[in-house]
Amino acid sequence: TVKAILQQYKVHNAEVLFREDASPDELIDIIEGNRKYVKCLYCYNKIDMVSIEEVDELARRPDSTVLSCYKNLNKDYLIEKIWEYLELVRIYTKPRGQPPDFSEPVVLTKGRYGCTVE
């Protein structure tokens, strides 16, 4: 199917190297070059209404977290994972000679533009 896809896009002489398992759709996305894949976090709510075995199965899936908003279960973990996936960092500023103000941090992201703090 790789050869057929390449022929559709008028690529007749190419060496294609896959470094991971890829679907035909992913190959087409790379050829077209107009798509960007972003991280995804699947959040399963209402875990208080299913069995513990089902919760365990959902929680073990990659890029997944389980929670119950009704019973306030796992909300802190969800917030932690969101910060991790978005690569957010809190920066606390302070004037010289004074203690830092921990009430209003500046929130920066590491992932998008490679922000650095010195």
PDB file of C-alpha atoms in Angstrom:
ATOM      1  CA  THR A   1       0.000   0.000   0.000  1.00  0.00           C
ATOM      2  CA  VAL A   2       2.950   2.357   0.546  1.00  0.00           C
ATOM      3  CA  LYS A   3       3.830   2.180  -3.133  1.00  0.00           C
ATOM      4  CA  ALA A   4       0.224   2.846  -4.167  1.00  0.00           C
ATOM      5  CA  ILE A   5      -0.012   5.853  -1.846  1.00  0.00           C
ATOM      6  CA  LEU A   6       3.248   7.292  -3.161  1.00  0.00           C
ATOM      7  CA  GLN A   7       2.089   6.816  -6.760  1.00  0.00           C
ATOM      8  CA  GLN A   8      -1.118   8.735  -6.018  1.00  0.00           C
ATOM      9  CA  TYR A   9       1.013  11.661  -4.870  1.00  0.00           C
ATOM     10  CA  LYS A  10       3.276  11.368  -7.940  1.00  0.00           C
ATOM     11  CA  VAL A  11       6.278  10.188  -5.934  1.00  0.00           C
ATOM     12  CA  HIS A  12       7.847   7.563  -8.170  1.00  0.00           C
ATOM     13  CA  ASN A  13      11.448   7.379  -7.004  1.00  0.00           C
ATOM     14  CA  ALA A  14      11.864   7.521  -3.226  1.00  0.00           C
ATOM     15  CA  GLU A  15      13.386   5.649  -0.339  1.00  0.00           C
ATOM     16  CA  VAL A  16      10.904   5.441   2.544  1.00  0.00           C
ATOM     17  CA  LEU A  17      12.090   4.633   6.068  1.00  0.00           C
ATOM     18  CA  PHE A  18       9.648   3.925   8.878  1.00  0.00           C
ATOM     19  CA  ARG A  19      11.002   4.195  12.421  1.00  0.00           C
ATOM     20  CA  GLU A  20       7.687   3.274  14.017  1.00  0.00           C
ATOM     21  CA  ASP A  21       4.458   1.547  13.108  1.00  0.00           C
ATOM     22  CA  ALA A  22       2.458   3.948  10.962  1.00  0.00           C
ATOM     23  CA  SER A  23      -0.979   3.749   9.439  1.00  0.00           C
ATOM     24  CA  PRO A  24      -1.692   4.705   5.814  1.00  0.00           C
ATOM     25  CA  ASP A  25      -3.373   7.887   7.074  1.00  0.00           C
ATOM     26  CA  GLU A  26      -0.218   8.903   8.940  1.00  0.00           C
ATOM     27  CA  LEU A  27       1.873   8.348   5.811  1.00  0.00           C
ATOM     28  CA  ILE A  28      -0.500  10.542   3.795  1.00  0.00           C
ATOM     29  CA  ASP A  29      -0.303  13.234   6.484  1.00  0.00           C
ATOM     30  CA  ILE A  30       3.494  13.231   6.278  1.00  0.00           C
ATOM     31  CA  ILE A  31       3.460  13.419   2.464  1.00  0.00           C
ATOM     32  CA  GLU A  32       1.004  16.309   2.460  1.00  0.00           C
ATOM     33  CA  GLY A  33       2.888  18.050   5.256  1.00  0.00           C
ATOM     34  CA  ASN A  34      -0.094  20.063   6.435  1.00  0.00           C
ATOM     35  CA  ARG A  35      -0.921  18.243   9.642  1.00  0.00           C
ATOM     36  CA  LYS A  36       0.648  18.383  13.044  1.00  0.00           C
ATOM     37  CA  TYR A  37      -0.033  15.839  15.748  1.00  0.00           C
ATOM     38  CA  VAL A  38      -0.347  17.087  19.292  1.00  0.00           C
ATOM     39  CA  LYS A  39      -0.371  15.273  22.577  1.00  0.00           C
ATOM     40  CA  CYS A  40      -3.713  13.985  23.778  1.00  0.00           C
ATOM     41  CA  LEU A  41      -4.903  13.077  27.263  1.00  0.00           C
ATOM     42  CA  TYR A  42      -8.030  10.942  27.523  1.00  0.00           C
ATOM     43  CA  CYS A  43     -10.075  11.708  30.645  1.00  0.00           C
ATOM     44  CA  TYR A  44     -12.685   9.192  31.719  1.00  0.00           C
ATOM     45  CA  ASN A  45     -15.259  10.641  34.101  1.00  0.00           C
ATOM     46  CA  LYS A  46     -17.954   8.933  36.193  1.00  0.00           C
ATOM     47  CA  ILE A  47     -15.681   6.138  37.411  1.00  0.00           C
ATOM     48  CA  ASP A  48     -17.931   5.849  40.447  1.00  0.00           C
ATOM     49  CA  MET A  49     -20.551   4.211  38.210  1.00  0.00           C
ATOM     50  CA  VAL A  50     -18.435   1.325  36.852  1.00  0.00           C
ATOM     51  CA  SER A  51     -16.665  -1.643  38.397  1.00  0.00           C
ATOM     52  CA  ILE A  52     -13.133  -1.462  39.759  1.00  0.00           C
ATOM     53  CA  GLU A  53     -11.971  -3.818  36.990  1.00  0.00           C
ATOM     54  CA  GLU A  54     -13.228  -1.423  34.310  1.00  0.00           C
ATOM     55  CA  VAL A  55     -11.611   1.531  36.074  1.00  0.00           C
ATOM     56  CA  ASP A  56      -8.329  -0.388  36.244  1.00  0.00           C
ATOM     57  CA  GLU A  57      -8.518  -1.198  32.527  1.00  0.00           C
ATOM     58  CA  LEU A  58      -9.184   2.452  31.607  1.00  0.00           C
ATOM     59  CA  ALA A  59      -6.448   3.763  33.881  1.00  0.00           C
ATOM     60  CA  ARG A  60      -3.849   1.447  32.320  1.00  0.00           C
ATOM     61  CA  ARG A  61      -4.469   2.717  28.791  1.00  0.00           C
ATOM     62  CA  PRO A  62      -1.739   5.007  27.469  1.00  0.00           C
ATOM     63  CA  ASP A  63      -2.321   8.754  27.806  1.00  0.00           C
ATOM     64  CA  SER A  64      -5.377   8.197  30.010  1.00  0.00           C
ATOM     65  CA  THR A  65      -6.614   9.252  33.394  1.00  0.00           C
ATOM     66  CA  VAL A  66      -9.794   8.406  35.283  1.00  0.00           C
ATOM     67  CA  LEU A  67     -11.789  10.599  37.640  1.00  0.00           C
ATOM     68  CA  SER A  68     -15.124  11.235  39.247  1.00  0.00           C
ATOM     69  CA  CYS A  69     -16.204  14.849  39.454  1.00  0.00           C
ATOM     70  CA  TYR A  70     -19.261  13.899  41.500  1.00  0.00           C
ATOM     71  CA  LYS A  71     -17.202  12.245  44.264  1.00  0.00           C
ATOM     72  CA  ASN A  72     -14.082  14.425  43.822  1.00  0.00           C
ATOM     73  CA  LEU A  73     -11.892  11.435  42.959  1.00  0.00           C
ATOM     74  CA  ASN A  74      -8.578  11.975  41.145  1.00  0.00           C
ATOM     75  CA  LYS A  75      -9.129  15.666  40.244  1.00  0.00           C
ATOM     76  CA  ASP A  76      -5.679  16.625  41.551  1.00  0.00           C
ATOM     77  CA  TYR A  77      -4.057  13.923  39.432  1.00  0.00           C
ATOM     78  CA  LEU A  78      -5.909  15.196  36.343  1.00  0.00           C
ATOM     79  CA  ILE A  79      -4.669  18.745  36.948  1.00  0.00           C
ATOM     80  CA  GLU A  80      -1.121  17.428  37.419  1.00  0.00           C
ATOM     81  CA  LYS A  81      -1.317  15.468  34.137  1.00  0.00           C
ATOM     82  CA  ILE A  82      -2.688  18.491  32.253  1.00  0.00           C
ATOM     83  CA  TRP A  83       0.240  20.604  33.452  1.00  0.00           C
ATOM     84  CA  GLU A  84       2.613  17.790  32.449  1.00  0.00           C
ATOM     85  CA  TYR A  85       1.117  17.337  28.961  1.00  0.00           C
ATOM     86  CA  LEU A  86       1.035  21.074  28.249  1.00  0.00           C
ATOM     87  CA  GLU A  87       4.562  21.398  29.675  1.00  0.00           C
ATOM     88  CA  LEU A  88       3.596  24.366  31.847  1.00  0.00           C
ATOM     89  CA  VAL A  89       5.940  25.895  34.427  1.00  0.00           C
ATOM     90  CA  ARG A  90       5.184  28.372  37.207  1.00  0.00           C
ATOM     91  CA  ILE A  91       7.711  31.182  37.616  1.00  0.00           C
ATOM     92  CA  TYR A  92       7.620  33.318  40.755  1.00  0.00           C
ATOM     93  CA  THR A  93       9.099  36.783  40.387  1.00  0.00           C
ATOM     94  CA  LYS A  94      10.434  39.098  43.065  1.00  0.00           C
ATOM     95  CA  PRO A  95      11.933  42.564  43.287  1.00  0.00           C
ATOM     96  CA  ARG A  96      15.580  42.695  44.370  1.00  0.00           C
ATOM     97  CA  GLY A  97      16.084  42.422  48.087  1.00  0.00           C
ATOM     98  CA  GLN A  98      12.513  41.318  48.787  1.00  0.00           C
ATOM     99  CA  PRO A  99      10.992  37.873  49.270  1.00  0.00           C
ATOM    100  CA  PRO A 100       9.191  36.269  46.300  1.00  0.00           C
ATOM    101  CA  ASP A 101       5.447  36.719  45.903  1.00  0.00           C
ATOM    102  CA  PHE A 102       3.969  33.204  45.754  1.00  0.00           C
ATOM    103  CA  SER A 103       0.415  34.430  45.123  1.00  0.00           C
ATOM    104  CA  GLU A 104       0.697  35.313  41.404  1.00  0.00           C
ATOM    105  CA  PRO A 105       3.076  33.175  39.347  1.00  0.00           C
ATOM    106  CA  VAL A 106       3.887  33.735  35.698  1.00  0.00           C
ATOM    107  CA  VAL A 107       2.965  30.600  33.759  1.00  0.00           C
ATOM    108  CA  LEU A 108       5.199  29.666  30.819  1.00  0.00           C
ATOM    109  CA  THR A 109       5.299  26.686  28.511  1.00  0.00           C
ATOM    110  CA  LYS A 110       8.464  24.787  27.666  1.00  0.00           C
ATOM    111  CA  GLY A 111       7.104  22.927  24.673  1.00  0.00           C
ATOM    112  CA  ARG A 112       5.953  25.471  22.112  1.00  0.00           C
ATOM    113  CA  TYR A 113       8.781  27.944  21.746  1.00  0.00           C
ATOM    114  CA  GLY A 114      11.477  26.505  23.987  1.00  0.00           C
ATOM    115  CA  CYS A 115      11.256  29.178  26.711  1.00  0.00           C
ATOM    116  CA  THR A 116      14.166  29.293  29.122  1.00  0.00           C
ATOM    117  CA  VAL A 117      14.418  30.978  32.490  1.00  0.00           C
ATOM    118  CA  GLU A 118      17.717  32.162  33.962  1.00  0.00           C
TER     119      GLU A 118
END
